[in-house]
Amino acid sequence: MSTENEGKAVPGDPAAPSAPPTPPVPPSAPSAPARAPEPTAAHPADPAHPADASGREAPETREIPTVQPTHAAPEPHHAAHAAHADVAGGWPPPPPTVPSWGAQHAPVPPAPAAPRRRTGGLVAAVLVAALVAGGIGGGIGYWAAERGDDGIGSTTVSSGDSPASFKRDPGTVAAVAAKALPSVGTIQAKSGGSQGEGGTGTGFVYDQEGHIVTNNHVVASAADGGTLSVTFSDGKSYDAEVVGRAEGYDVAVLKLTNAPKGLKPLPLGDSDKVAVGDSTIAIGAPFGLSNTVTTGIISAKNRPVASGDGSGGSNSYMSALQTDASINPGNSGGPLLDASGAVIGINSAIQSTSGGFGQSQAGSIGLGFAIPVNQAKNVAQQLIKSGKPVYPVIGATVNMNDKGEGAEIAARGTGGTPSVTPNGPAAKAGLKPGDVITGFGGHQIDSGPTLISEIWTHKPGDSVEITYERDGKSATTTVVLGERTGDS
């Protein structure tokens, strides 16, 4: 688990070959009505197999030969002239002379076919239209075939003359993003060392006083003697300072040193009411690309996650909201919104392909994790009030390595101290070293990190039912959570 600190152009229709001039027809000769040419038809693309660059079938095109109009027959006394024109190589040759009324009709041979106009360019144009337009390529192609024979017509389609009148309905991703982006900032953190190391992350406006909520690991490098700045979507940048940090929760609160007037805090939702399948919108600066919006869904809830900031500090634990919205290094600390634009979580960690926990610059594989906003809100209020986090505890040391059988209370605590604090919450609930906690507040526990993740979703003083095993037998008890102030 990692946290993020961050072809050829289509030729034009070649000109049809020049036709020799038509012999003149005397004014007295009646003109035979010309037969209208049939339009070239292009079959619409098969909706199930639209033509595209992936190699699927292109729309079938079929060319119907163009029929040239017949020429008026000359009168008998022009027969000699017609014959002369034929001998002289005139084009096209005239039909045989029509005898007078009542005379025997000689068989009339069919007129030689006129050269067909080349339609290769038209067929190619229809094909390209289908490739570009997909399912509507057939319709556009037919329009071009019917009206574009003169080579001047256009196959472009206008979406309307008044784009300014287009309005996005409330609740669309675009509408939510437009409203939320001005309240999300890109955080630049630089350490106070000679190297000036740091990273990029994200934060969002928590209140009108200029408090910004983000991840602890985003600002950890600048917490002692470093510098912090927050840049908003309008391009304006403000210096900031750390109000408080909570390593275990991976939450930090900053304050803009010269907060502008008119700051708009993002509304906070209720992460307890989030359901799997709900839409999500993540805003952040992945790989430094500020004001990036990605979308997805809640793919799981109550996902136990342990992650480190890569600096050797304490791990953080969360019972996370899992989302497939694209989250990458630089998204850390940014808001995870629901479809209404309310914050339901703080983007904090991603699953790396290595499968391990800790700092990594791996990209999104569709498994991102956010701290539920209900927990983050409680922590932020603690930090603003006192600058220090308050953690609920059970007063017992559990094994953090074993997984799958529950969270076992260790035989001894850190430095040889008792694993169950005398007169602490666990001791008062009757728990002993060697007990394996398998359930906490109705949630299954499979390891020590999972137990801590669940404990930290509560507040000091909460009464929680615990299921445990001792000597192969299952039992339940109720523990009243104690508290610990600070990360030390």
PDB file of N, CA, C and O in Angstrom, residues 272-295:
ATOM      1  N   ASP A 272     -20.635   7.514   6.928  1.00  0.00           N
ATOM      2  CA  ASP A 272     -21.308   6.311   7.429  1.00  0.00           C
ATOM      3  C   ASP A 272     -22.463   5.895   6.526  1.00  0.00           C
ATOM      4  O   ASP A 272     -22.886   4.737   6.546  1.00  0.00           O
ATOM      5  N   LYS A 273     -23.003   6.839   5.739  1.00  0.00           N
ATOM      6  CA  LYS A 273     -24.138   6.541   4.872  1.00  0.00           C
ATOM      7  C   LYS A 273     -23.727   6.194   3.443  1.00  0.00           C
ATOM      8  O   LYS A 273     -24.589   5.963   2.588  1.00  0.00           O
ATOM      9  N   VAL A 274     -22.430   6.177   3.182  1.00  0.00           N
ATOM     10  CA  VAL A 274     -21.957   5.838   1.838  1.00  0.00           C
ATOM     11  C   VAL A 274     -22.226   4.367   1.564  1.00  0.00           C
ATOM     12  O   VAL A 274     -22.065   3.512   2.448  1.00  0.00           O
ATOM     13  N   ALA A 275     -22.632   4.059   0.329  1.00  0.00           N
ATOM     14  CA  ALA A 275     -22.914   2.680  -0.060  1.00  0.00           C
ATOM     15  C   ALA A 275     -22.002   2.267  -1.206  1.00  0.00           C
ATOM     16  O   ALA A 275     -21.600   3.098  -2.037  1.00  0.00           O
ATOM     17  N   VAL A 276     -21.684   0.995  -1.248  1.00  0.00           N
ATOM     18  CA  VAL A 276     -20.886   0.462  -2.353  1.00  0.00           C
ATOM     19  C   VAL A 276     -21.648   0.680  -3.657  1.00  0.00           C
ATOM     20  O   VAL A 276     -22.844   0.377  -3.749  1.00  0.00           O
ATOM     21  N   GLY A 277     -20.982   1.238  -4.633  1.00  0.00           N
ATOM     22  CA  GLY A 277     -21.607   1.567  -5.902  1.00  0.00           C
ATOM     23  C   GLY A 277     -21.916   3.032  -6.069  1.00  0.00           C
ATOM     24  O   GLY A 277     -22.209   3.482  -7.179  1.00  0.00           O
ATOM     25  N   ASP A 278     -21.854   3.811  -4.973  1.00  0.00           N
ATOM     26  CA  ASP A 278     -22.067   5.251  -5.078  1.00  0.00           C
ATOM     27  C   ASP A 278     -20.997   5.886  -5.959  1.00  0.00           C
ATOM     28  O   ASP A 278     -19.828   5.479  -5.927  1.00  0.00           O
ATOM     29  N   SER A 279     -21.382   6.906  -6.704  1.00  0.00           N
ATOM     30  CA  SER A 279     -20.435   7.611  -7.559  1.00  0.00           C
ATOM     31  C   SER A 279     -19.447   8.423  -6.722  1.00  0.00           C
ATOM     32  O   SER A 279     -19.792   8.928  -5.647  1.00  0.00           O
ATOM     33  N   THR A 280     -18.214   8.530  -7.209  1.00  0.00           N
ATOM     34  CA  THR A 280     -17.188   9.309  -6.527  1.00  0.00           C
ATOM     35  C   THR A 280     -16.487  10.234  -7.520  1.00  0.00           C
ATOM     36  O   THR A 280     -16.377   9.924  -8.708  1.00  0.00           O
ATOM     37  N   ILE A 281     -16.018  11.367  -7.021  1.00  0.00           N
ATOM     38  CA  ILE A 281     -15.244  12.322  -7.808  1.00  0.00           C
ATOM     39  C   ILE A 281     -14.026  12.711  -6.980  1.00  0.00           C
ATOM     40  O   ILE A 281     -14.172  13.172  -5.840  1.00  0.00           O
ATOM     41  N   ALA A 282     -12.846  12.488  -7.529  1.00  0.00           N
ATOM     42  CA  ALA A 282     -11.608  12.830  -6.827  1.00  0.00           C
ATOM     43  C   ALA A 282     -10.977  14.041  -7.495  1.00  0.00           C
ATOM     44  O   ALA A 282     -10.918  14.127  -8.718  1.00  0.00           O
ATOM     45  N   ILE A 283     -10.501  14.979  -6.683  1.00  0.00           N
ATOM     46  CA  ILE A 283      -9.829  16.169  -7.201  1.00  0.00           C
ATOM     47  C   ILE A 283      -8.439  16.249  -6.566  1.00  0.00           C
ATOM     48  O   ILE A 283      -8.291  16.054  -5.355  1.00  0.00           O
ATOM     49  N   GLY A 284      -7.440  16.526  -7.395  1.00  0.00           N
ATOM     50  CA  GLY A 284      -6.090  16.618  -6.860  1.00  0.00           C
ATOM     51  C   GLY A 284      -5.084  17.055  -7.901  1.00  0.00           C
ATOM     52  O   GLY A 284      -5.439  17.583  -8.963  1.00  0.00           O
ATOM     53  N   ALA A 285      -3.819  16.812  -7.597  1.00  0.00           N
ATOM     54  CA  ALA A 285      -2.717  17.194  -8.482  1.00  0.00           C
ATOM     55  C   ALA A 285      -1.822  15.994  -8.742  1.00  0.00           C
ATOM     56  O   ALA A 285      -0.670  15.968  -8.323  1.00  0.00           O
ATOM     57  N   PRO A 286      -2.343  14.964  -9.437  1.00  0.00           N
ATOM     58  CA  PRO A 286      -1.520  13.776  -9.684  1.00  0.00           C
ATOM     59  C   PRO A 286      -0.276  14.125 -10.480  1.00  0.00           C
ATOM     60  O   PRO A 286      -0.350  14.751 -11.530  1.00  0.00           O
ATOM     61  N   PHE A 287       0.883  13.719  -9.944  1.00  0.00           N
ATOM     62  CA  PHE A 287       2.173  14.001 -10.576  1.00  0.00           C
ATOM     63  C   PHE A 287       2.328  15.493 -10.881  1.00  0.00           C
ATOM     64  O   PHE A 287       2.942  15.883 -11.868  1.00  0.00           O
ATOM     65  N   GLY A 288       1.778  16.327 -10.019  1.00  0.00           N
ATOM     66  CA  GLY A 288       1.901  17.761 -10.153  1.00  0.00           C
ATOM     67  C   GLY A 288       0.914  18.410 -11.099  1.00  0.00           C
ATOM     68  O   GLY A 288       0.965  19.630 -11.299  1.00  0.00           O
ATOM     69  N   LEU A 289      -0.003  17.647 -11.674  1.00  0.00           N
ATOM     70  CA  LEU A 289      -0.988  18.195 -12.615  1.00  0.00           C
ATOM     71  C   LEU A 289      -2.192  18.700 -11.835  1.00  0.00           C
ATOM     72  O   LEU A 289      -3.154  17.972 -11.590  1.00  0.00           O
ATOM     73  N   SER A 290      -2.121  19.967 -11.456  1.00  0.00           N
ATOM     74  CA  SER A 290      -3.132  20.548 -10.582  1.00  0.00           C
ATOM     75  C   SER A 290      -4.522  20.543 -11.206  1.00  0.00           C
ATOM     76  O   SER A 290      -4.669  20.523 -12.434  1.00  0.00           O
ATOM     77  N   ASN A 291      -5.523  20.575 -10.347  1.00  0.00           N
ATOM     78  CA  ASN A 291      -6.928  20.699 -10.743  1.00  0.00           C
ATOM     79  C   ASN A 291      -7.390  19.551 -11.636  1.00  0.00           C
ATOM     80  O   ASN A 291      -8.176  19.746 -12.561  1.00  0.00           O
ATOM     81  N   THR A 292      -6.893  18.365 -11.359  1.00  0.00           N
ATOM     82  CA  THR A 292      -7.290  17.178 -12.118  1.00  0.00           C
ATOM     83  C   THR A 292      -8.498  16.528 -11.463  1.00  0.00           C
ATOM     84  O   THR A 292      -8.530  16.319 -10.247  1.00  0.00           O
ATOM     85  N   VAL A 293      -9.485  16.200 -12.285  1.00  0.00           N
ATOM     86  CA  VAL A 293     -10.723  15.581 -11.794  1.00  0.00           C
ATOM     87  C   VAL A 293     -10.840  14.177 -12.376  1.00  0.00           C
ATOM     88  O   VAL A 293     -10.708  13.991 -13.585  1.00  0.00           O
ATOM     89  N   THR A 294     -11.057  13.195 -11.528  1.00  0.00           N
ATOM     90  CA  THR A 294     -11.282  11.820 -11.971  1.00  0.00           C
ATOM     91  C   THR A 294     -12.544  11.286 -11.309  1.00  0.00           C
ATOM     92  O   THR A 294     -12.971  11.796 -10.268  1.00  0.00           O
ATOM     93  N   THR A 295     -13.129  10.270 -11.907  1.00  0.00           N
ATOM     94  CA  THR A 295     -14.384   9.738 -11.392  1.00  0.00           C
ATOM     95  C   THR A 295     -14.333   8.226 -11.214  1.00  0.00           C
ATOM     96  O   THR A 295     -13.489   7.549 -11.790  1.00  0.00           O
TER      97      THR A 295
END
